[in-house]
Short mmCIF file of C-alpha atoms in Angstrom, two decimals:
data_model
loop_
_atom_site.label_atom_id
_atom_site.label_comp_id
_atom_site.label_asym_id
_atom_site.label_seq_id
_atom_site.Cartn_x
_atom_site.Cartn_y
_atom_site.Cartn_z
CA UNK A 1 -6.95 40.14 -99.91
CA UNK A 2 -3.91 41.32 -97.51
CA UNK A 3 -6.21 42.87 -94.90
CA UNK A 4 -8.86 40.00 -95.23
CA UNK A 5 -6.01 37.47 -94.33
CA UNK A 6 -4.32 39.70 -92.20
CA UNK A 7 -1.08 40.17 -93.51
CA UNK A 8 1.12 43.48 -93.08
CA UNK A 9 4.45 42.64 -94.52
CA UNK A 10 5.31 43.14 -98.32
CA UNK A 11 7.93 40.03 -98.25
CA UNK A 12 4.45 37.80 -97.09
CA UNK A 13 2.06 39.53 -99.93
CA UNK A 14 4.67 38.60 -102.67
CA UNK A 15 5.25 35.12 -100.97
CA UNK A 16 1.44 34.85 -102.08
CA UNK A 17 2.40 35.10 -105.81
CA UNK A 18 6.02 33.08 -105.75
CA UNK A 19 4.94 30.56 -103.33
CA UNK A 20 2.51 28.74 -106.44
CA UNK A 21 5.76 29.22 -108.47
CA UNK A 22 7.78 27.38 -105.85
CA UNK A 23 5.91 24.13 -105.91
CA UNK A 24 6.39 24.22 -109.97
CA UNK A 25 9.89 23.60 -109.07
CA UNK A 26 9.01 20.81 -106.51
CA UNK A 27 6.04 18.87 -108.21
CA UNK A 28 7.93 18.17 -111.80
CA UNK A 29 10.84 15.90 -110.01
CA UNK A 30 8.03 13.97 -108.67
CA UNK A 31 5.13 13.67 -111.39
CA UNK A 32 7.60 13.39 -114.52
CA UNK A 33 9.04 10.37 -113.32
CA UNK A 34 5.63 8.98 -111.79
CA UNK A 35 4.55 9.23 -115.52
CA UNK A 36 6.94 7.16 -116.70
CA UNK A 37 6.04 4.51 -114.67
CA UNK A 38 2.07 4.35 -114.33
CA UNK A 39 1.53 6.33 -118.05
CA UNK A 40 0.61 10.32 -118.26
CA UNK A 41 -3.40 10.46 -118.29
CA UNK A 42 -3.58 8.99 -114.87
CA UNK A 43 -0.76 10.98 -113.37
CA UNK A 44 -2.53 14.16 -115.02
CA UNK A 45 -5.81 13.63 -113.78
CA UNK A 46 -4.56 12.85 -110.15
CA UNK A 47 -2.82 15.90 -110.31
CA UNK A 48 -5.29 17.82 -111.78
CA UNK A 49 -7.82 17.05 -108.76
CA UNK A 50 -5.55 17.81 -106.66
CA UNK A 51 -5.23 21.41 -107.84
CA UNK A 52 -9.16 21.57 -108.07
CA UNK A 53 -9.31 20.65 -104.32
CA UNK A 54 -6.64 23.33 -103.09
CA UNK A 55 -7.44 25.94 -105.51
CA UNK A 56 -10.87 25.63 -104.14
CA UNK A 57 -9.73 25.95 -100.28
CA UNK A 58 -7.89 29.32 -101.33
CA UNK A 59 -11.08 30.80 -101.82
CA UNK A 60 -12.07 29.74 -98.04
CA UNK A 61 -8.37 30.64 -96.42
CA UNK A 62 -9.10 33.01 -93.17
CA UNK A 63 -5.17 33.74 -92.88
CA UNK A 64 -1.73 34.59 -94.57
CA UNK A 65 -0.53 30.94 -93.10
CA UNK A 66 -3.75 28.99 -94.61
CA UNK A 67 -2.95 30.51 -97.97
CA UNK A 68 0.48 30.34 -98.14
CA UNK A 69 -0.30 26.51 -97.64
CA UNK A 70 -2.81 25.83 -100.26
CA UNK A 71 -1.21 27.70 -102.96
CA UNK A 72 1.96 25.34 -102.42
CA UNK A 73 -0.24 22.44 -102.58
CA UNK A 74 -2.16 23.88 -105.82
CA UNK A 75 0.88 24.60 -107.47
CA UNK A 76 1.82 20.95 -106.82
CA UNK A 77 -0.76 19.43 -108.59
CA UNK A 78 -0.74 22.37 -111.11
CA UNK A 79 2.75 21.46 -112.26
CA UNK A 80 2.01 18.24 -114.01
CA UNK A 81 1.05 19.59 -117.54
CA UNK A 82 4.87 21.19 -117.21
CA UNK A 83 5.80 18.27 -115.80
CA UNK A 84 4.56 15.61 -118.53
CA UNK A 85 3.50 17.75 -121.68
CA UNK A 86 7.10 17.47 -122.97
CA UNK A 87 7.05 13.35 -122.66
CA UNK A 88 3.64 13.39 -124.58
CA UNK A 89 5.02 15.54 -126.88
CA UNK A 90 7.71 13.39 -127.23
CA UNK A 91 5.30 9.98 -127.90
CA UNK A 92 3.05 11.72 -130.60
CA UNK A 93 5.18 14.04 -132.40
CA UNK A 94 8.58 12.51 -134.87
CA UNK A 95 10.99 15.45 -134.41
CA UNK A 96 10.45 17.08 -137.64
CA UNK A 97 6.16 17.71 -136.54
CA UNK A 98 6.85 19.07 -132.87
CA UNK A 99 7.51 22.39 -133.60
CA UNK A 100 4.33 23.86 -134.30
CA UNK A 101 2.71 21.58 -131.03
CA UNK A 102 5.63 22.44 -128.77
CA UNK A 103 4.99 26.32 -130.00
CA UNK A 104 1.63 25.57 -128.83
CA UNK A 105 2.34 24.06 -125.42
CA UNK A 106 5.29 26.58 -124.66
CA UNK A 107 3.02 29.63 -124.86
CA UNK A 108 0.24 28.21 -122.63
CA UNK A 109 2.50 28.60 -119.18
CA UNK A 110 3.61 32.03 -120.19
CA UNK A 111 0.45 33.33 -121.84
CA UNK A 112 -1.48 32.20 -118.42
CA UNK A 113 0.27 35.08 -115.70
CA UNK A 114 0.08 37.36 -118.78
CA UNK A 115 -3.77 37.58 -119.22
CA UNK A 116 -3.95 35.79 -115.60
CA UNK A 117 -4.11 39.18 -113.56
CA UNK A 118 -6.53 41.39 -116.51
CA UNK A 119 -9.27 39.14 -115.46
CA UNK A 120 -8.58 38.38 -111.62
CA UNK A 121 -8.71 42.76 -111.77
CA UNK A 122 -12.21 43.00 -113.05
CA UNK A 123 -13.60 39.53 -110.98
CA UNK A 124 -12.56 41.48 -107.78
CA UNK A 125 -13.64 44.76 -108.88
CA UNK A 126 -17.22 43.58 -109.26
CA UNK A 127 -17.22 40.68 -106.51
CA UNK A 128 -14.49 39.58 -104.15
CA UNK A 129 -10.69 37.88 -104.50
CA UNK A 130 -11.75 34.70 -103.45
CA UNK A 131 -14.45 34.53 -106.32
CA UNK A 132 -10.82 34.89 -108.22
CA UNK A 133 -10.14 30.89 -107.28
CA UNK A 134 -13.75 29.91 -107.16
CA UNK A 135 -13.74 30.85 -110.97
CA UNK A 136 -10.43 29.08 -111.77
CA UNK A 137 -11.82 26.23 -109.88
CA UNK A 138 -14.86 25.65 -111.83
CA UNK A 139 -13.21 26.00 -115.29
CA UNK A 140 -11.18 23.32 -113.93
CA UNK A 141 -13.53 21.08 -113.03
CA UNK A 142 -14.82 21.38 -116.70
CA UNK A 143 -11.62 20.50 -117.86
CA UNK A 144 -11.19 17.43 -115.20
CA UNK A 145 -14.49 15.98 -116.32
CA UNK A 146 -13.78 16.22 -120.23
CA UNK A 147 -10.56 14.70 -119.58
CA UNK A 148 -12.36 11.89 -118.14
CA UNK A 149 -13.51 11.00 -121.34
CA UNK A 150 -11.23 12.50 -124.48
CA UNK A 151 -7.15 11.67 -122.53
CA UNK A 152 -5.74 9.04 -124.02
CA UNK A 153 -2.40 6.99 -123.08
CA UNK A 154 0.51 7.96 -124.93
CA UNK A 155 3.26 6.42 -123.29
CA UNK A 156 4.40 3.51 -124.75
CA UNK A 157 5.60 0.97 -122.20
CA UNK A 158 1.97 1.34 -120.50
CA UNK A 159 0.26 0.96 -123.56
CA UNK A 160 2.57 -1.92 -124.09
CA UNK A 161 1.47 -3.92 -120.91
CA UNK A 162 -1.82 -3.41 -121.40
CA UNK A 163 -1.65 -5.19 -124.35
CA UNK A 164 0.29 -8.03 -122.77
CA UNK A 165 -2.33 -8.31 -120.10
CA UNK A 166 -4.95 -8.40 -122.61
CA UNK A 167 -3.34 -10.71 -124.47
CA UNK A 168 -2.93 -13.14 -121.32
CA UNK A 169 -6.79 -13.07 -120.76
CA UNK A 170 -7.23 -14.20 -124.27
CA UNK A 171 -4.59 -16.88 -124.86
CA UNK A 172 -4.47 -18.12 -120.88
CA UNK A 173 -0.65 -17.44 -121.52
CA UNK A 174 0.62 -16.79 -118.19
CA UNK A 175 4.46 -16.47 -119.52
CA UNK A 176 3.59 -13.77 -121.67
CA UNK A 177 5.51 -10.42 -120.61
CA UNK A 178 6.15 -6.99 -121.86
CA UNK A 179 10.18 -6.10 -122.94
CA UNK A 180 11.48 -4.98 -119.45
CA UNK A 181 8.79 -5.99 -117.44
CA UNK A 182 10.34 -8.95 -115.99
CA UNK A 183 14.04 -6.91 -115.37
CA UNK A 184 12.22 -4.78 -112.28
CA UNK A 185 9.75 -4.59 -110.03
CA UNK A 186 7.35 -1.55 -109.05
CA UNK A 187 9.84 0.05 -106.35
CA UNK A 188 12.56 -0.79 -108.39
CA UNK A 189 10.70 0.94 -111.30
CA UNK A 190 9.69 3.52 -109.12
CA UNK A 191 13.32 4.18 -107.52
CA UNK A 192 14.86 4.25 -111.01
CA UNK A 193 12.24 6.95 -112.25
CA UNK A 194 12.74 9.54 -109.30
CA UNK A 195 16.00 9.63 -109.02
CA UNK A 196 16.38 9.98 -112.73
CA UNK A 197 15.76 13.85 -112.93
CA UNK A 198 18.08 14.45 -110.06
CA UNK A 199 20.79 12.30 -112.20
CA UNK A 200 20.08 14.36 -115.63
CA UNK A 201 19.97 17.72 -113.46
CA UNK A 202 23.62 17.29 -111.75
CA UNK A 203 25.36 14.82 -114.24
CA UNK A 204 23.92 16.03 -117.84
CA UNK A 205 25.81 18.95 -119.11
CA UNK A 206 22.97 20.23 -121.28
CA UNK A 207 20.41 19.63 -118.96
CA UNK A 208 22.17 21.76 -116.39
CA UNK A 209 23.07 24.60 -118.94
CA UNK A 210 19.75 24.80 -120.23
CA UNK A 211 18.17 24.35 -116.83
CA UNK A 212 19.99 27.55 -115.65
CA UNK A 213 19.28 29.08 -119.22
CA UNK A 214 15.62 28.40 -118.65
CA UNK A 215 15.68 29.92 -115.28
CA UNK A 216 17.23 32.83 -116.30
CA UNK A 217 14.20 33.61 -118.95
CA UNK A 218 11.98 33.02 -116.61
CA UNK A 219 13.27 34.68 -113.92
CA UNK A 220 13.05 37.98 -116.09
CA UNK A 221 9.72 37.30 -117.32
CA UNK A 222 8.27 36.94 -113.23
CA UNK A 223 10.40 39.83 -112.36
CA UNK A 224 8.59 42.27 -115.13
CA UNK A 225 5.47 41.07 -114.28
CA UNK A 226 5.62 42.04 -110.45
CA UNK A 227 6.91 45.25 -111.60
CA UNK A 228 3.98 46.09 -113.42
CA UNK A 229 1.79 46.79 -110.59
CA UNK A 230 3.96 49.56 -109.28
CA UNK A 231 4.50 50.89 -112.52
CA UNK A 232 1.39 51.44 -113.72
CA UNK A 233 -0.70 52.49 -110.83
CA UNK A 234 2.03 54.00 -108.96
CA UNK A 235 1.44 57.77 -108.99
CA UNK A 236 5.27 58.09 -109.12
CA UNK A 237 5.12 56.73 -112.93
CA UNK A 238 1.81 56.07 -114.79
CA UNK A 239 -1.04 56.80 -111.87
CA UNK A 240 -3.55 54.60 -113.31
CA UNK A 241 -6.13 52.51 -112.22
CA UNK A 242 -5.85 49.07 -110.71
CA UNK A 243 -8.28 47.57 -113.86
CA UNK A 244 -6.66 50.11 -116.67
CA UNK A 245 -2.71 49.05 -115.49
CA UNK A 246 -4.11 45.26 -115.43
CA UNK A 247 -4.82 45.83 -118.97
CA UNK A 248 -0.62 46.56 -119.86
CA UNK A 249 -0.66 42.86 -119.52
CA UNK A 250 -2.19 42.14 -122.85
CA UNK A 251 1.49 43.46 -124.38
CA UNK A 252 2.56 40.39 -122.75
CA UNK A 253 -0.05 38.24 -124.30
CA UNK A 254 0.32 39.71 -127.82
CA UNK A 255 4.13 39.22 -127.40
CA UNK A 256 3.88 35.39 -126.43
CA UNK A 257 1.29 34.94 -129.39
CA UNK A 258 3.34 36.57 -132.28
CA UNK A 259 6.14 34.75 -131.00
CA UNK A 260 4.89 30.99 -130.70
CA UNK A 261 3.22 31.50 -134.02
CA UNK A 262 6.96 32.61 -135.56
CA UNK A 263 8.94 30.23 -133.68
CA UNK A 264 7.25 27.35 -134.43
CA UNK A 265 6.43 27.78 -137.99
CA UNK A 266 10.06 29.24 -138.78
CA UNK A 267 11.44 26.34 -136.57
CA UNK A 268 9.63 23.42 -138.55
CA UNK A 269 10.84 24.91 -141.88
CA UNK A 270 14.49 25.11 -140.69
CA UNK A 271 14.67 21.84 -139.45
CA UNK A 272 13.42 20.21 -142.38
CA UNK A 273 16.02 22.42 -144.52
CA UNK A 274 19.04 21.65 -142.19
CA UNK A 275 18.09 18.07 -142.17
CA UNK A 276 17.93 18.05 -146.42
CA UNK A 277 21.42 19.58 -146.26
CA UNK A 278 22.60 16.92 -143.64
CA UNK A 279 22.05 14.05 -145.89
CA UNK A 280 18.38 13.53 -144.49
CA UNK A 281 19.75 13.30 -140.81
CA UNK A 282 18.46 15.45 -138.25
CA UNK A 283 19.74 16.83 -134.67
CA UNK A 284 19.00 18.45 -131.97
CA UNK A 285 21.32 21.48 -132.61
CA UNK A 286 19.05 22.51 -135.76
CA UNK A 287 17.03 23.92 -132.83
CA UNK A 288 19.75 26.08 -131.91
CA UNK A 289 19.05 28.99 -134.48
CA UNK A 290 16.07 30.00 -132.93
CA UNK A 291 17.99 30.24 -129.36
CA UNK A 292 20.26 33.12 -131.34
CA UNK A 293 17.38 35.22 -131.78
CA UNK A 294 16.20 35.03 -128.23
CA UNK A 295 19.83 35.94 -127.18
CA UNK A 296 19.62 38.76 -129.29
CA UNK A 297 15.80 40.01 -128.94
CA UNK A 298 16.16 39.46 -124.66
CA UNK A 299 18.20 42.42 -123.62
CA UNK A 300 16.71 44.44 -126.53
CA UNK A 301 13.46 44.33 -124.67
CA UNK A 302 14.62 44.00 -121.37
CA UNK A 303 16.64 47.52 -121.50
CA UNK A 304 13.89 49.17 -123.58
CA UNK A 305 11.32 48.22 -120.87
CA UNK A 306 13.63 49.36 -118.31
CA UNK A 307 14.61 52.42 -120.12
CA UNK A 308 11.15 53.64 -121.16
CA UNK A 309 9.58 53.20 -117.71
CA UNK A 310 12.59 55.16 -116.27
CA UNK A 311 12.10 57.93 -118.33
CA UNK A 312 8.34 58.25 -117.90
CA UNK A 313 7.90 57.91 -121.94
CA UNK A 314 4.29 57.69 -123.13
CA UNK A 315 2.64 54.05 -121.74
CA UNK A 316 2.97 52.25 -125.00
CA UNK A 317 7.13 52.38 -125.04
CA UNK A 318 7.39 50.43 -121.89
CA UNK A 319 4.67 47.86 -123.50
CA UNK A 320 6.22 47.28 -126.47
CA UNK A 321 9.40 46.30 -124.67
CA UNK A 322 7.89 44.02 -122.53
CA UNK A 323 6.10 42.78 -125.66
CA UNK A 324 9.62 42.19 -127.09
CA UNK A 325 10.83 40.73 -124.10
CA UNK A 326 7.77 37.92 -124.26
CA UNK A 327 8.51 36.86 -127.59
CA UNK A 328 11.98 36.55 -126.81
CA UNK A 329 11.24 34.64 -124.08
CA UNK A 330 9.02 32.10 -125.53
CA UNK A 331 11.33 31.84 -128.61
CA UNK A 332 13.99 30.70 -126.33
CA UNK A 333 11.39 28.92 -124.30
CA UNK A 334 10.79 27.01 -127.40
CA UNK A 335 14.10 25.84 -128.64
CA UNK A 336 14.96 24.72 -124.97
CA UNK A 337 11.88 22.67 -124.62
CA UNK A 338 12.22 20.76 -128.33
CA UNK A 339 16.35 20.71 -127.28
CA UNK A 340 15.82 18.60 -124.75
CA UNK A 341 12.77 16.55 -125.90
CA UNK A 342 14.65 15.63 -129.27
CA UNK A 343 17.98 15.14 -127.23
CA UNK A 344 16.36 12.68 -124.46
CA UNK A 345 13.22 11.04 -126.15
CA UNK A 346 12.80 8.01 -124.11
CA UNK A 347 12.68 10.29 -120.74
CA UNK A 348 11.75 13.55 -122.27
CA UNK A 349 9.23 13.69 -119.40
CA UNK A 350 12.22 13.18 -116.60
CA UNK A 351 14.37 15.77 -118.47
CA UNK A 352 11.89 18.24 -119.10
CA UNK A 353 11.41 18.39 -115.37
CA UNK A 354 14.97 18.77 -114.23
CA UNK A 355 14.84 21.97 -116.09
CA UNK A 356 11.49 22.94 -114.72
CA UNK A 357 13.11 22.58 -111.62
CA UNK A 358 15.35 25.76 -111.34
CA UNK A 359 12.81 27.64 -113.93
CA UNK A 360 10.34 27.56 -111.24
CA UNK A 361 12.97 28.47 -108.64
CA UNK A 362 13.80 31.49 -110.51
CA UNK A 363 10.15 32.46 -110.92
CA UNK A 364 9.80 31.99 -107.09
CA UNK A 365 12.79 33.80 -106.05
CA UNK A 366 12.87 36.76 -108.92
CA UNK A 367 10.36 38.79 -107.98
CA UNK A 368 11.27 38.47 -104.15
CA UNK A 369 14.94 39.36 -104.19
CA UNK A 370 15.49 40.88 -107.97
CA UNK A 371 13.76 44.42 -107.53
CA UNK A 372 16.19 45.87 -109.67
CA UNK A 373 16.92 45.56 -113.23
CA UNK A 374 19.51 42.55 -113.55
CA UNK A 375 22.58 41.95 -115.90
CA UNK A 376 20.75 40.94 -118.98
CA UNK A 377 23.68 40.12 -121.21
CA UNK A 378 24.72 36.67 -119.73
CA UNK A 379 22.29 35.10 -121.69
CA UNK A 380 23.65 35.65 -124.73
CA UNK A 381 26.49 33.38 -125.50
CA UNK A 382 24.96 29.90 -124.47
CA UNK A 383 22.81 29.45 -127.53
CA UNK A 384 26.34 29.75 -129.98
CA UNK A 385 28.29 27.54 -127.22
CA UNK A 386 25.22 25.04 -127.99
CA UNK A 387 25.57 25.15 -131.66
CA UNK A 388 29.42 24.18 -131.64
CA UNK A 389 29.33 21.52 -128.79
CA UNK A 390 25.72 20.38 -128.54
CA UNK A 391 26.66 17.22 -130.50
CA UNK A 392 29.93 16.56 -128.43
CA UNK A 393 27.66 17.05 -125.12
CA UNK A 394 25.23 14.64 -126.11
CA UNK A 395 27.44 11.95 -127.72
CA UNK A 396 28.90 11.37 -123.76
CA UNK A 397 25.56 11.04 -122.15
CA UNK A 398 23.79 7.83 -121.75
CA UNK A 399 20.64 9.39 -121.68
CA UNK A 400 20.79 10.88 -124.43
CA UNK A 401 21.85 8.01 -126.16
CA UNK A 402 17.93 6.66 -125.24
CA UNK A 403 19.76 3.51 -123.21
#
């Protein structure tokens, strides 16, 4: 691909991967709030169509500049599920029911980068790199059409407004209004909603710390993913072919899958148990013990991966380390998502958008500027801090209180 696009600079080549993730940092800041004004479905559908158009364009790119622009624009549209997914789960599930749902939701954005290179390697081997984009576009077109018939609105204010409009038409009473609809114009609603992720990100200690922690997790994942080709296909290490080397991404997929299944089930059980012990009152801090598991497994997996690779042990050893790292990552990813959604139920989309911004910025920058293994022990204390002080921080937040 670099030859076809005339790319000779290694940083520019790496940017083709990272620019998509950079768009994931920008998109949620607008798409999440827009879903709180116009509803979840319309924003998801339009954003997906935006992704479809520019992902298709990537397959026709002739220069590196064109590819960078198309990848960024495709990433903006593709970021919608990350921006809105948390809000939809808050709409549809009670706290004690969110575990398994968020486990599945958390799995998708992480397992994609793990299995994508495997499929992409074989597609490129048998056709051309352009078909990687065209194949994804075809699959996305099927999703787009299916969504037209299956996706239903979940955002309560939009549903209520639709019900009020129906009642006005049936009764002829134009004085009927949904609660709060008279208070703000559409422009005022947009202004308020678009500012909310920035307000949350820069004024809410919970969001700030969790945004940094999730950015840390996500950055480590992309740092490991970006190191796989050099590790397994380089003659200095394992010297495998591109296709065989790509199969090592399966270790990440296995780690994500096992971590998601175990975490979702365990946390639902633990949340219910702690809720019973707390006189039937559930609080977001009941999600934190799962994060503590992440804090222990994360450095273990990262050190295992780096040490075994540097020592050139059998290829299964770095794969095991990568699998442990993947399981720890989705464990932490899951716990952060559930904590944020439980804390900011009404504004879950904006809160998730805020933490997604830093997370994706880390995914963008770590592969570019973090070729060396970074210090990994700094993430351990965060879960224990929130176990002790989380309730105090939430009590100071008007948004966590749902006002």
